[in-house]
Coordinates of C-alpha atoms in Angstrom, one line a residue:
X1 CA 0.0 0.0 0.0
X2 CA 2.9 2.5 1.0
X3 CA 4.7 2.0 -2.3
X4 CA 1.5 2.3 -4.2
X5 CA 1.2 5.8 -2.4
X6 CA 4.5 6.8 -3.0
X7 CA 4.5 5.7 -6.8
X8 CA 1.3 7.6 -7.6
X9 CA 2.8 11.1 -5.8
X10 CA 5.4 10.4 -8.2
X11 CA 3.5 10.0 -10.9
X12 CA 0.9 13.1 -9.9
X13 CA 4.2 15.5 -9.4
X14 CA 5.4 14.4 -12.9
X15 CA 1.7 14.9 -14.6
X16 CA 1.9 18.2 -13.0
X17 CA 5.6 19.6 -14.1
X18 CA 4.8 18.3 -17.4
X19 CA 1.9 20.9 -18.2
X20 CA 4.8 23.6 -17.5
X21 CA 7.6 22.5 -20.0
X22 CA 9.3 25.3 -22.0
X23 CA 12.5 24.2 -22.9
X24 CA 14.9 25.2 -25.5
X25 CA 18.1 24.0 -27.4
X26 CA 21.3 25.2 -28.6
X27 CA 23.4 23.7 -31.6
X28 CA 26.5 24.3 -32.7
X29 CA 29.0 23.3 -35.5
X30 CA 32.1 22.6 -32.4
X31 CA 31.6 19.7 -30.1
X32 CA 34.3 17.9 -28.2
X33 CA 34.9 15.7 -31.4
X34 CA 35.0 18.5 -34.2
X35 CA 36.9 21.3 -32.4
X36 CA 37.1 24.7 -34.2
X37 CA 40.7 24.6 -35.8
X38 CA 42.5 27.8 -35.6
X39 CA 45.7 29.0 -35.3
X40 CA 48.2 31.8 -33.0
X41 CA 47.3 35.1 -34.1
X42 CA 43.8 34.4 -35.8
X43 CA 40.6 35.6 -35.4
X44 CA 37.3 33.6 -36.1
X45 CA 33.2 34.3 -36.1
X46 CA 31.5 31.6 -35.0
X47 CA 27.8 31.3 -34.1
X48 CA 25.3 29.2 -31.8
X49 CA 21.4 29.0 -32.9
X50 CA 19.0 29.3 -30.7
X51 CA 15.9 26.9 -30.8
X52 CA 12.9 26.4 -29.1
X53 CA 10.6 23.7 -30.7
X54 CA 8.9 22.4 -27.4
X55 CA 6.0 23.8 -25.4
X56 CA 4.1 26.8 -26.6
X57 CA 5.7 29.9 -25.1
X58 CA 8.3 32.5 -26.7
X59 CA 11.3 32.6 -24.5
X60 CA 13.7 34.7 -23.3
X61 CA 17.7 33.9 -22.3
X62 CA 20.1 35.5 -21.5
X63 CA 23.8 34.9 -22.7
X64 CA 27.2 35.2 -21.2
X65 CA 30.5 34.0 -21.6
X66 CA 31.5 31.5 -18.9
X67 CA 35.0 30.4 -20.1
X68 CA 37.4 32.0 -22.5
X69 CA 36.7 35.8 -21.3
X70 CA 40.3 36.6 -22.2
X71 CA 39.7 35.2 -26.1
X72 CA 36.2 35.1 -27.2
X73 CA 33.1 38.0 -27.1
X74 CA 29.7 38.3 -27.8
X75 CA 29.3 40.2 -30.8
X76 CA 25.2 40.6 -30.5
X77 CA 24.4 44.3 -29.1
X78 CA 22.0 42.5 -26.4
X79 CA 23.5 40.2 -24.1
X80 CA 19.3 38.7 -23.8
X81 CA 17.8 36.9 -26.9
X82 CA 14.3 36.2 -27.7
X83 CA 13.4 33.2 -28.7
X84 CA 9.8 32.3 -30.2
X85 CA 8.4 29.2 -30.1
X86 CA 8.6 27.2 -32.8
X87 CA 11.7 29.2 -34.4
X88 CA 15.2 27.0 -34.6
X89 CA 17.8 29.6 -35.7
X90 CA 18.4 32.9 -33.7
X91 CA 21.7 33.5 -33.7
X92 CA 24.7 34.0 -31.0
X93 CA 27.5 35.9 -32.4
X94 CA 30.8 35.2 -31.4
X95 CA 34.3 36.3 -32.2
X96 CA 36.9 34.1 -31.1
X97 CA 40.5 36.2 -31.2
X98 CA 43.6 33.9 -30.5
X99 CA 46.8 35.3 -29.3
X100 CA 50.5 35.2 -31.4
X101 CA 52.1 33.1 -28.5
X102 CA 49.6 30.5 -28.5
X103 CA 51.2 27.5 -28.8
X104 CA 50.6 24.7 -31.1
X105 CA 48.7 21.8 -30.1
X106 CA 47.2 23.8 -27.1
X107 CA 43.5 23.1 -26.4
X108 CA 41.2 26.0 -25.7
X109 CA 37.8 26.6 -24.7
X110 CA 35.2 29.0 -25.0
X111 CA 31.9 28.1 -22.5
X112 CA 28.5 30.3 -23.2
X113 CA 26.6 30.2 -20.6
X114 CA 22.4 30.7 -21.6
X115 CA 20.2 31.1 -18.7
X116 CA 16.2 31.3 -19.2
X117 CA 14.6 34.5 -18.0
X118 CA 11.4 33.7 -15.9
X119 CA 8.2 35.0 -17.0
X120 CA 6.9 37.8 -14.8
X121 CA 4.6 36.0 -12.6
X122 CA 2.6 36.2 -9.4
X123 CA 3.5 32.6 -8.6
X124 CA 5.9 32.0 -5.2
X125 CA 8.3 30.2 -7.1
X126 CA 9.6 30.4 -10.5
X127 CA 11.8 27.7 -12.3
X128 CA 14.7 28.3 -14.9
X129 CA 17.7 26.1 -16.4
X130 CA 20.4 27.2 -18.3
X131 CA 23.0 25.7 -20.7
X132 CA 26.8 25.9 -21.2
X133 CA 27.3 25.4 -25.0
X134 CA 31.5 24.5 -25.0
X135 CA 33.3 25.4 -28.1
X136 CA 36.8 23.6 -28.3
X137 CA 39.7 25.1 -29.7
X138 CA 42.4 23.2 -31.3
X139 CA 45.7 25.5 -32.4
X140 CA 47.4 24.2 -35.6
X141 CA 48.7 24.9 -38.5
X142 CA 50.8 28.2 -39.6
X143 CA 51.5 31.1 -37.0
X144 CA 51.8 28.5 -34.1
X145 CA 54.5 29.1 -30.9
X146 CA 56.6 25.6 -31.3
X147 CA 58.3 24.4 -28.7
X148 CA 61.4 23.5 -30.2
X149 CA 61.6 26.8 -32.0
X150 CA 62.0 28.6 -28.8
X151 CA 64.7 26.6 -27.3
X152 CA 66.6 27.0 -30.4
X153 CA 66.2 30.6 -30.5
X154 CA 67.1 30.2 -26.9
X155 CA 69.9 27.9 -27.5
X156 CA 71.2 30.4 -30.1
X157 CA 70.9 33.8 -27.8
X158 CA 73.1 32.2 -24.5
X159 CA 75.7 30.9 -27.7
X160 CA 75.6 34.6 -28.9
X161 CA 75.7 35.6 -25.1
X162 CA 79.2 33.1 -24.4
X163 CA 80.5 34.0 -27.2
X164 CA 80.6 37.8 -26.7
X165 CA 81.4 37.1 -23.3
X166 CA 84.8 34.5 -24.5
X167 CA 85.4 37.6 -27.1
X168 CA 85.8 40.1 -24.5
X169 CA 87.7 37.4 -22.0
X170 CA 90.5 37.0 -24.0

């Protein structure tokens, strides 16, 4: 009897969250198996879409950058995006900006965080979610900082430095 009480409950608080389901979706061409390839010194525009294709209310998010501050911004004059239902490509702009001394092989990541604004409601409590949408970096190619470049170039400056150095000994 008391796990035929406790398994209805269950079931009732389900029924009842499920009549208030907005959700929404992001999608984006960069997941951990197809990193954006870029290399030191470039700069790229990338871009998330937006969907919401469940429920029946527009929604409203709001977008910020979670990881990556110091090489990624949001390009969008609004930092809050509306979203109506049924629509499945509003648009996060992005500019990702790597730095010359990045070095090659290094893994980046840029993390965008997009939390749901609440409707305004006279209800006591109000639920939201949010997403972080990762975009991996991968550095390759031309431009990149190579190890065994700089201990060459270090390797040559200290044979410059003991050379001047035996030059002026003797």
């Amino acid at each position: 009897m008391e796990t035929t009480l406790k398994i209805g409950i269950v079931t009732l608080i389900i029924v009842v969250f499920s009549l208030f389901v907005n959700a929404f979706g992001v999608s984006s061409s960069y997941w951990k198996d197809n990193p954006l390839i870029m290399h030191a010194g470039q700069t790229e525009d990338v871009k998330l879409l937006l969907q919401n294709m469940v429920g029946e209310k527009d929604m409203t998010v709001k977008v910020s950058l979670a990881e990556g501050k110091e090489i990624a911004n949001l390009l969008d004059k609004s930092d809050t995006y509306n979203i109506p239902f049924g629509v499945k490509d509003v648009p996060i702009n992005i500019r990702i900006t790597i730095p010359e001394n990045t070095r090659l092989g290094e893994n980046l990541n840029v993390g965008v965080m997009i939390l749901t604004l609440p409707e305004v409601s006279e209800q006591p409590l109000v639920l939201t979610g949010s997403i972080v949408q990762n975009i991996p970096i991968v550095i390759e190619g031309d431009g990149g900082y190579d190890n065994k470049v700089s201990i060459q170039k270090e390797n040559g400056f200290f044979d410059f430095i003991r050379d001047l150095f035996l030059y002026f000994k003797y």
